[in-house]
Short mmCIF file of C-alpha atoms in Angstrom, two decimals:
data_model
loop_
_atom_site.label_atom_id
_atom_site.label_comp_id
_atom_site.label_asym_id
_atom_site.label_seq_id
_atom_site.Cartn_x
_atom_site.Cartn_y
_atom_site.Cartn_z
CA MET A 600 -34.50 19.98 -5.80
CA THR A 601 -37.24 17.20 -6.18
CA ALA A 602 -35.06 13.78 -6.51
CA LYS A 603 -36.04 11.14 -9.57
CA ALA A 604 -37.26 8.18 -9.48
CA ARG A 605 -36.92 5.92 -12.41
CA PRO A 606 -38.93 3.33 -12.94
CA ALA A 607 -38.04 0.16 -12.50
CA VAL A 608 -34.83 -1.96 -14.45
CA ALA A 609 -36.68 -4.66 -16.72
CA THR A 610 -35.73 -8.15 -15.43
CA ALA A 611 -35.84 -11.07 -17.60
CA ALA A 612 -38.00 -13.24 -17.76
CA PRO A 613 -40.24 -12.57 -15.44
CA ASP A 614 -42.96 -14.87 -13.52
CA PRO A 615 -46.56 -13.83 -14.53
CA ALA A 616 -47.54 -13.95 -11.09
CA ASP A 617 -44.98 -11.31 -9.84
CA GLU A 618 -46.66 -9.07 -12.98
CA GLN A 619 -48.43 -6.96 -10.03
CA VAL A 620 -45.19 -6.44 -8.73
CA GLY A 621 -45.00 -3.63 -10.54
CA ALA A 622 -42.47 -0.26 -11.43
CA ALA A 623 -44.54 1.94 -8.72
CA ASP A 624 -44.18 -0.95 -5.75
CA LEU A 625 -39.94 -1.52 -5.88
CA ALA A 626 -39.88 2.46 -5.90
CA GLU A 627 -42.08 3.70 -3.37
CA PRO A 628 -43.16 1.36 -0.98
CA ALA A 629 -46.01 0.29 0.73
CA THR A 630 -47.47 2.63 2.62
CA GLN A 631 -49.34 0.03 4.45
CA ARG A 632 -45.71 -1.49 5.84
CA LEU A 633 -44.05 -0.03 8.70
CA ALA A 634 -41.78 1.97 7.71
CA ALA A 635 -37.72 0.93 9.48
CA VAL A 636 -36.58 4.89 8.78
CA GLU A 637 -38.59 7.90 7.45
CA LEU A 638 -36.42 11.17 7.19
CA GLY A 639 -37.91 14.40 6.36
CA HIS A 640 -36.04 17.52 5.17
CA VAL A 641 -33.34 16.17 6.97
CA GLY A 642 -29.58 18.75 7.19
CA LYS A 643 -26.30 18.98 8.73
CA ILE A 644 -24.41 21.75 8.97
CA PHE A 645 -20.06 20.88 10.52
CA ALA A 646 -17.69 23.64 12.07
CA ALA A 647 -19.81 26.39 13.00
CA GLY A 648 -21.60 27.02 9.68
CA SER A 649 -18.89 27.09 7.07
CA VAL A 650 -19.85 23.07 6.05
CA THR A 651 -23.09 22.03 4.67
CA ALA A 652 -22.14 18.30 4.09
CA LEU A 653 -26.25 17.61 4.30
CA SER A 654 -29.15 20.15 2.21
CA ASP A 655 -33.06 18.78 2.83
CA VAL A 656 -32.37 14.89 2.33
CA SER A 657 -36.02 13.44 2.54
CA LEU A 658 -36.67 9.32 2.03
CA THR A 659 -38.41 6.63 3.85
CA VAL A 660 -37.21 3.04 4.48
CA ALA A 661 -40.27 -0.33 4.69
CA ALA A 662 -39.33 -2.08 6.58
CA GLY A 663 -37.22 -4.93 5.04
CA GLU A 664 -36.31 -2.98 2.30
CA PHE A 665 -32.89 -3.03 1.52
CA VAL A 666 -31.66 0.64 0.71
CA SER A 667 -28.51 2.07 -0.50
CA LEU A 668 -26.71 5.55 -0.49
CA ILE A 669 -24.19 5.95 -3.02
CA GLY A 670 -22.60 9.58 -4.75
CA PRO A 671 -19.70 10.84 -5.01
CA SER A 672 -16.46 11.45 -1.49
CA GLY A 673 -17.40 13.89 0.37
CA CYS A 674 -21.78 14.18 -0.12
CA GLY A 675 -22.36 12.95 3.12
CA LYS A 676 -23.60 9.11 2.78
CA SER A 677 -22.58 7.77 5.92
CA THR A 678 -23.01 11.75 7.73
CA LEU A 679 -26.28 10.55 7.07
CA LEU A 680 -26.22 7.03 8.22
CA ARG A 681 -24.59 8.78 11.09
CA ILE A 682 -27.58 10.88 12.50
CA VAL A 683 -30.23 7.44 11.72
CA ALA A 684 -27.54 5.86 14.51
CA ASP A 685 -28.12 8.77 16.61
CA LEU A 686 -23.93 9.00 16.35
CA GLU A 687 -24.42 13.04 14.82
CA GLN A 688 -27.50 15.37 15.25
CA PRO A 689 -29.08 16.62 12.47
CA THR A 690 -29.52 20.23 11.68
CA SER A 691 -32.83 20.97 10.65
CA GLY A 692 -35.45 18.29 9.95
CA THR A 693 -37.37 15.06 11.83
CA VAL A 694 -34.74 11.32 11.04
CA THR A 695 -37.16 8.11 13.09
CA VAL A 696 -36.71 5.24 13.16
CA HIS A 697 -39.82 2.68 13.31
CA GLY A 698 -41.78 5.50 14.96
CA LYS A 699 -39.61 6.23 17.01
CA SER A 700 -36.97 9.17 17.32
CA ALA A 701 -33.73 7.76 16.64
CA ARG A 702 -32.28 8.63 20.36
CA GLN A 703 -35.32 6.57 21.37
CA ALA A 704 -34.73 3.29 18.95
CA ARG A 705 -31.04 3.99 19.72
CA LEU A 706 -31.42 3.23 23.17
CA ASP A 707 -34.22 0.35 22.61
CA GLN A 708 -31.39 -1.59 20.43
CA ASP A 709 -33.96 -1.22 17.18
CA TYR A 710 -30.60 -1.20 14.48
CA GLY A 711 -27.48 -3.04 14.69
CA ILE A 712 -24.35 -1.32 12.82
CA ALA A 713 -21.75 -1.97 10.32
CA PHE A 714 -18.19 -0.63 9.61
CA GLN A 715 -16.05 -1.06 6.66
CA GLN A 716 -13.57 -2.06 9.23
CA SER A 717 -14.74 -4.66 11.99
CA GLY A 718 -13.89 -3.57 14.70
CA LEU A 719 -14.04 -6.97 16.51
CA LEU A 720 -11.19 -6.83 20.24
CA ASP A 721 -8.86 -8.80 19.05
CA TRP A 722 -8.48 -10.21 22.96
CA ARG A 723 -11.85 -11.83 22.96
CA THR A 724 -13.07 -14.71 20.80
CA VAL A 725 -15.41 -14.97 17.88
CA GLN A 726 -17.97 -15.96 20.04
CA ALA A 727 -16.97 -13.53 22.67
CA ASN A 728 -17.91 -10.53 20.41
CA VAL A 729 -20.60 -11.78 19.38
CA GLU A 730 -21.86 -11.49 23.06
CA LEU A 731 -20.66 -8.42 23.32
CA PRO A 732 -23.88 -6.10 22.94
CA LEU A 733 -25.78 -8.41 24.89
CA GLU A 734 -23.22 -8.17 27.53
CA LEU A 735 -23.79 -4.59 27.90
CA HIS A 736 -27.33 -5.00 28.01
CA LYS A 737 -26.88 -7.46 30.84
CA VAL A 738 -28.33 -10.46 28.93
CA PRO A 739 -27.84 -13.93 31.20
CA ARG A 740 -25.19 -15.93 30.32
CA GLY A 741 -27.45 -18.79 29.30
CA GLU A 742 -28.95 -16.76 27.04
CA ARG A 743 -25.46 -15.26 25.56
CA ARG A 744 -24.20 -18.30 24.03
CA SER A 745 -27.60 -19.55 22.74
CA ARG A 746 -27.45 -16.47 20.51
CA SER A 747 -24.21 -15.70 19.73
CA ALA A 748 -24.35 -20.18 18.58
CA GLU A 749 -27.15 -19.36 17.11
CA LEU A 750 -25.99 -15.93 14.84
CA LEU A 751 -22.18 -18.58 14.58
CA GLU A 752 -23.78 -21.49 12.73
CA LEU A 753 -25.49 -18.53 10.44
CA ALA A 754 -23.23 -17.56 8.88
CA GLY A 755 -21.79 -20.28 9.05
CA LEU A 756 -18.26 -19.82 11.20
CA SER A 757 -19.63 -22.03 14.43
CA GLU A 758 -16.21 -23.73 14.19
CA PHE A 759 -14.79 -20.95 14.87
CA ALA A 760 -16.42 -19.84 17.85
CA LYS A 761 -12.79 -20.19 20.25
CA ARG A 762 -11.09 -18.75 17.52
CA TYR A 763 -9.28 -15.21 18.30
CA PRO A 764 -9.56 -12.54 15.38
CA ALA A 765 -6.23 -12.79 13.61
CA GLU A 766 -6.96 -16.52 13.20
CA LEU A 767 -9.62 -14.89 10.68
CA SER A 768 -10.12 -14.13 7.25
CA GLY A 769 -10.78 -10.52 6.66
CA GLY A 770 -14.09 -11.96 4.81
CA MET A 771 -14.46 -13.79 7.96
CA GLN A 772 -14.08 -11.25 10.79
CA GLN A 773 -16.79 -9.28 8.62
CA ARG A 774 -18.91 -12.06 9.01
CA VAL A 775 -18.23 -11.99 13.18
CA ALA A 776 -18.90 -8.38 12.77
CA ILE A 777 -22.88 -8.37 10.64
CA VAL A 778 -23.48 -10.80 12.99
CA ARG A 779 -22.66 -9.23 15.90
CA ALA A 780 -24.89 -6.53 15.14
CA LEU A 781 -27.80 -8.48 14.91
CA ALA A 782 -27.44 -9.76 18.40
CA THR A 783 -30.04 -8.20 19.95
CA LYS A 784 -31.77 -8.74 17.32
CA PRO A 785 -32.33 -5.46 15.58
CA SER A 786 -35.39 -4.92 13.22
CA LEU A 787 -32.97 -2.54 10.68
CA LEU A 788 -29.24 -2.15 9.61
CA LEU A 789 -26.92 0.26 9.42
CA MET A 790 -24.02 -0.39 7.92
CA ASP A 791 -21.17 1.86 5.90
CA GLU A 792 -19.14 0.35 4.08
CA PRO A 793 -18.89 -3.30 5.56
CA PHE A 794 -16.62 -4.27 2.29
CA GLY A 795 -14.85 -1.87 1.01
CA ALA A 796 -11.08 -3.09 2.26
CA LEU A 797 -11.63 -6.53 0.91
CA ASP A 798 -10.86 -7.67 -2.62
CA GLU A 799 -13.20 -8.11 -4.83
CA MET A 800 -14.26 -11.79 -4.70
CA THR A 801 -14.47 -12.11 -0.87
CA ARG A 802 -16.58 -8.95 -1.47
CA GLU A 803 -18.72 -11.00 -3.98
CA ARG A 804 -19.18 -13.48 -1.95
CA MET A 805 -20.29 -10.93 1.25
CA GLN A 806 -22.88 -9.88 -0.31
CA THR A 807 -24.04 -13.24 -1.39
CA GLU A 808 -23.86 -13.86 2.44
CA LEU A 809 -25.18 -10.12 3.32
CA LEU A 810 -28.50 -11.13 1.16
CA ARG A 811 -28.83 -14.13 3.10
CA ILE A 812 -28.96 -13.04 6.13
CA ALA A 813 -30.56 -10.30 5.23
CA GLY A 814 -33.59 -12.30 4.02
CA GLU A 815 -33.03 -14.91 6.90
CA THR A 816 -33.48 -12.04 9.73
CA GLU A 817 -35.33 -9.94 7.66
CA ALA A 818 -33.68 -6.77 8.93
CA ALA A 819 -34.22 -3.26 6.59
CA VAL A 820 -30.37 -2.42 5.31
CA VAL A 821 -29.02 0.84 4.81
CA PHE A 822 -25.95 0.24 3.03
CA VAL A 823 -23.79 2.66 2.50
CA THR A 824 -21.28 2.39 -0.68
CA HIS A 825 -18.86 3.89 -3.68
CA SER A 826 -19.29 -0.09 -5.84
CA ILE A 827 -21.95 0.62 -7.98
CA PRO A 828 -21.96 -3.27 -9.04
CA GLU A 829 -22.66 -3.35 -5.03
CA ALA A 830 -25.38 -1.49 -4.24
CA VAL A 831 -26.62 -3.06 -7.34
CA PHE A 832 -26.81 -6.98 -6.03
CA LEU A 833 -27.69 -5.78 -2.87
CA SER A 834 -30.55 -3.42 -3.64
CA ASP A 835 -34.19 -2.66 -3.78
CA ARG A 836 -33.32 0.49 -3.98
CA VAL A 837 -30.79 2.64 -5.26
CA VAL A 838 -29.88 5.91 -4.05
CA VAL A 839 -28.10 8.61 -5.70
CA MET A 840 -26.59 11.38 -4.23
CA SER A 841 -25.15 14.48 -5.33
CA PRO A 842 -22.13 15.93 -4.16
CA ARG A 843 -21.61 18.44 -1.34
CA PRO A 844 -24.34 19.72 0.55
CA GLY A 845 -25.95 16.38 -0.14
CA ARG A 846 -29.22 16.02 -1.63
CA ILE A 847 -30.50 12.80 -2.99
CA THR A 848 -30.63 13.37 -6.96
CA GLU A 849 -32.64 10.21 -7.76
CA ILE A 850 -33.94 6.50 -6.99
CA VAL A 851 -32.94 3.11 -9.03
CA PRO A 852 -35.44 0.76 -8.54
CA THR A 853 -32.83 -2.14 -9.32
CA GLY A 854 -35.69 -5.38 -9.08
CA GLY A 855 -34.13 -6.55 -5.27
CA TRP A 856 -32.18 -9.09 -6.47
CA GLY A 857 -31.65 -11.78 -4.24
CA ARG A 858 -35.06 -11.29 -2.97
CA ARG A 859 -37.06 -11.71 -6.48
CA ASP A 860 -35.64 -14.79 -6.59
CA ALA A 861 -32.96 -16.48 -3.64
CA ALA A 862 -32.38 -18.76 -6.17
CA ALA A 863 -30.61 -17.30 -8.27
CA ALA A 864 -27.05 -18.22 -8.80
CA ALA A 865 -25.32 -15.15 -7.98
CA ASP A 866 -22.80 -15.03 -11.11
CA ASP A 867 -25.84 -16.11 -12.89
CA VAL A 868 -27.29 -12.61 -11.49
CA ARG A 869 -24.53 -10.48 -11.73
CA SER A 870 -23.89 -10.97 -16.05
CA SER A 871 -27.20 -10.86 -16.28
CA ALA A 872 -28.38 -8.19 -19.06
CA ALA A 873 -30.86 -6.68 -16.78
CA PHE A 874 -28.44 -6.58 -14.10
CA PHE A 875 -25.72 -4.56 -16.89
CA GLU A 876 -28.52 -1.92 -17.29
CA ALA A 877 -29.57 -1.55 -13.97
CA VAL A 878 -26.01 -0.21 -13.53
CA ALA A 879 -25.56 1.44 -16.04
CA ALA A 880 -28.54 3.24 -14.71
CA VAL A 881 -26.80 3.93 -11.89
CA ARG A 882 -23.99 5.61 -13.61
CA GLU A 883 -26.37 8.13 -14.97
CA ALA A 884 -27.24 9.54 -12.48
CA LEU A 885 -23.98 9.96 -11.21
CA ARG A 886 -23.07 11.17 -13.68
CA GLY A 887 -25.96 14.23 -13.73
CA GLY A 888 -27.30 12.78 -16.84
CA PRO A 889 -31.19 13.14 -17.90
CA GLY A 890 -33.60 10.51 -16.28
CA ASP A 891 -35.09 8.21 -18.20
CA THR A 892 -38.34 9.77 -19.59
CA GLY A 893 -40.48 8.35 -17.60
CA ALA A 894 -39.56 9.15 -14.41
CA VAL A 895 -41.75 10.76 -11.92
CA ALA A 896 -41.30 14.23 -10.75
CA GLY A 897 -42.91 16.43 -8.93
CA ARG A 898 -43.79 14.06 -5.86
CA ASP A 899 -42.02 13.12 -2.06
CA VAL A 900 -39.32 10.81 -2.47
CA ARG A 901 -39.98 7.71 -0.53
#
């Protein structure tokens, strides 16, 4: 099945200088950019062949790009993320991360990963939690201290360095988890519903924080979510997946809200007509509705 790529959703009052960056640029990353992730016809079968989780998934994520995966429960979003992370092996197809095998990328610390639960160790301070990946890779103590201080400042948590996870709010714990994932300076972040357990207001603040951190570190992000507004707000492109066996059915370019106007107030973006239009486009794609008449078909998914 060939996935459809929608034209970019219109954004309000574009700057004429931005007009050279059109729908095609958003729908398909420029080939001259180094790909952060490349998936070629990936399939995954579990339980001795009785459950097909993924079928013929092909996708390219450019360096520095933010891509969200969205679809019904059980469609294979998390499985796909785990395959990229080399935590699961594909039954078929190919996976590369910055041109390397997924296994080599894991060994080379080319990505950081964050899940719905922060996974912080209760008996370690915030600083010690952030330093854990560096400690495991035998980074000298002085370098660990310097890097953790830099990351905690980035997350606005410097004053909490000596606190323990139980002393932090849920949102603060997730910020610690995110910067811990950045400790080894990965060029790719893999995130599986990291804000799913947070209340709505905290979740929105964390979305803004994530865009800021990802922008400052220039990391590519592959983000799994069930929330359409979250996917639209965060992403350059939203990848819509079918019910199991998971396939990519449509790709919706959203305009890259945080990247197009870093100074824009998040509330203004979320209340804009263009934002609601993008949300409606993703919702239609999830419902299996017909793509826009301008949808591009018959090409590889990028």
